[in-house]
């Protein structure tokens, strides 16, 4: 199964059920705009802290010169060094936030992890998807047949998964209703 790794609105689906796809081929796109904004915010914070770090380094140099000349205290020099170290840590944390934001943005592009035949599409464009939800159920075995039916009334969605295991001579039928309860039937 191919699962979503971030939350968002599904914008587009690039496959049809039963289609052959290559590894890395685009399957779906989640709206990237919230993740683009998160990346921009993380990068802005990093830029701000880089500017403060550059200033702190100049202050350390000045305080060091003053301390050596006897015109400044060693306590002031130590405080400037501590500020420099704190800002270095802040820049490192900002870089981690930028990397995480970029990763989440990359996760809005859902690609096939391997070559094969896609199965049932589990999501609809325009719908909201959540991390770990299945976008497509895999169907790598050509002996599997997937049929989706919809009907009005109490059970609006019924999915039938018929599986034929030809080597063993066994026929297997699974019926899954909207409540995801599965009834299995085996035939010889």
mmCIF file of N, CA, C and O in Angstrom, residues 26 30 41 57 67 80 83 100 120 123 157 159-160 164-166 178:
data_model
loop_
_atom_site.group_PDB
_atom_site.id
_atom_site.type_symbol
_atom_site.label_atom_id
_atom_site.label_comp_id
_atom_site.label_asym_id
_atom_site.label_seq_id
_atom_site.Cartn_x
_atom_site.Cartn_y
_atom_site.Cartn_z
ATOM 1 N N UNK A 26 4.790 9.710 -10.416
ATOM 2 C CA UNK A 26 3.845 10.471 -9.602
ATOM 3 C C UNK A 26 2.499 9.756 -9.546
ATOM 4 O O UNK A 26 1.972 9.336 -10.574
ATOM 5 N N UNK A 30 -0.619 16.389 -2.950
ATOM 6 C CA UNK A 30 -1.304 17.071 -1.859
ATOM 7 C C UNK A 30 -0.989 18.556 -1.995
ATOM 8 O O UNK A 30 0.118 18.934 -2.403
ATOM 9 N N UNK A 41 8.870 30.184 6.473
ATOM 10 C CA UNK A 41 8.973 30.648 7.856
ATOM 11 C C UNK A 41 10.237 30.118 8.530
ATOM 12 O O UNK A 41 10.968 30.867 9.186
ATOM 13 N N UNK A 57 29.331 37.608 16.795
ATOM 14 C CA UNK A 57 30.751 37.322 16.557
ATOM 15 C C UNK A 57 31.576 38.612 16.542
ATOM 16 O O UNK A 57 32.694 38.651 17.043
ATOM 17 N N UNK A 67 39.008 43.546 26.516
ATOM 18 C CA UNK A 67 39.460 42.827 27.708
ATOM 19 C C UNK A 67 40.981 42.742 27.740
ATOM 20 O O UNK A 67 41.596 42.910 28.799
ATOM 21 N N UNK A 80 29.635 37.606 26.014
ATOM 22 C CA UNK A 80 29.557 37.694 24.553
ATOM 23 C C UNK A 80 29.841 36.332 23.910
ATOM 24 O O UNK A 80 29.197 35.963 22.929
ATOM 25 N N UNK A 83 26.750 34.230 24.330
ATOM 26 C CA UNK A 83 25.725 34.650 23.373
ATOM 27 C C UNK A 83 26.019 34.084 21.984
ATOM 28 O O UNK A 83 25.127 33.615 21.282
ATOM 29 N N UNK A 100 13.341 19.819 8.056
ATOM 30 C CA UNK A 100 12.064 19.135 8.317
ATOM 31 C C UNK A 100 10.949 19.717 7.452
ATOM 32 O O UNK A 100 10.123 18.975 6.900
ATOM 33 N N UNK A 120 -6.702 -0.323 -6.052
ATOM 34 C CA UNK A 120 -7.820 0.561 -5.746
ATOM 35 C C UNK A 120 -7.352 1.929 -5.285
ATOM 36 O O UNK A 120 -6.467 2.040 -4.446
ATOM 37 N N UNK A 123 -8.645 7.356 -2.164
ATOM 38 C CA UNK A 123 -8.900 8.763 -1.870
ATOM 39 C C UNK A 123 -9.458 9.466 -3.098
ATOM 40 O O UNK A 123 -9.300 8.989 -4.219
ATOM 41 N N UNK A 157 -21.154 2.161 0.125
ATOM 42 C CA UNK A 157 -19.956 1.727 -0.599
ATOM 43 C C UNK A 157 -19.678 0.269 -0.285
ATOM 44 O O UNK A 157 -19.629 -0.135 0.857
ATOM 45 N N UNK A 159 -16.990 -2.830 -1.499
ATOM 46 C CA UNK A 159 -15.828 -3.166 -2.311
ATOM 47 C C UNK A 159 -15.725 -4.681 -2.347
ATOM 48 O O UNK A 159 -15.828 -5.343 -1.329
ATOM 49 N N UNK A 160 -15.512 -5.191 -3.523
ATOM 50 C CA UNK A 160 -15.350 -6.636 -3.678
ATOM 51 C C UNK A 160 -13.930 -6.891 -4.123
ATOM 52 O O UNK A 160 -13.449 -6.287 -5.069
ATOM 53 N N UNK A 164 -7.872 -15.064 -6.999
ATOM 54 C CA UNK A 164 -7.766 -16.429 -7.502
ATOM 55 C C UNK A 164 -6.334 -16.898 -7.311
ATOM 56 O O UNK A 164 -5.408 -16.293 -7.831
ATOM 57 N N UNK A 165 -6.151 -17.926 -6.537
ATOM 58 C CA UNK A 165 -4.822 -18.498 -6.361
ATOM 59 C C UNK A 165 -4.762 -19.743 -7.230
ATOM 60 O O UNK A 165 -5.153 -20.817 -6.827
ATOM 61 N N UNK A 166 -4.285 -19.561 -8.447
ATOM 62 C CA UNK A 166 -4.368 -20.615 -9.438
ATOM 63 C C UNK A 166 -3.495 -21.816 -9.113
ATOM 64 O O UNK A 166 -3.873 -22.944 -9.376
ATOM 65 N N UNK A 178 -18.959 -0.540 3.798
ATOM 66 C CA UNK A 178 -18.544 0.811 4.184
ATOM 67 C C UNK A 178 -17.963 0.814 5.590
ATOM 68 O O UNK A 178 -17.118 1.628 5.919
#
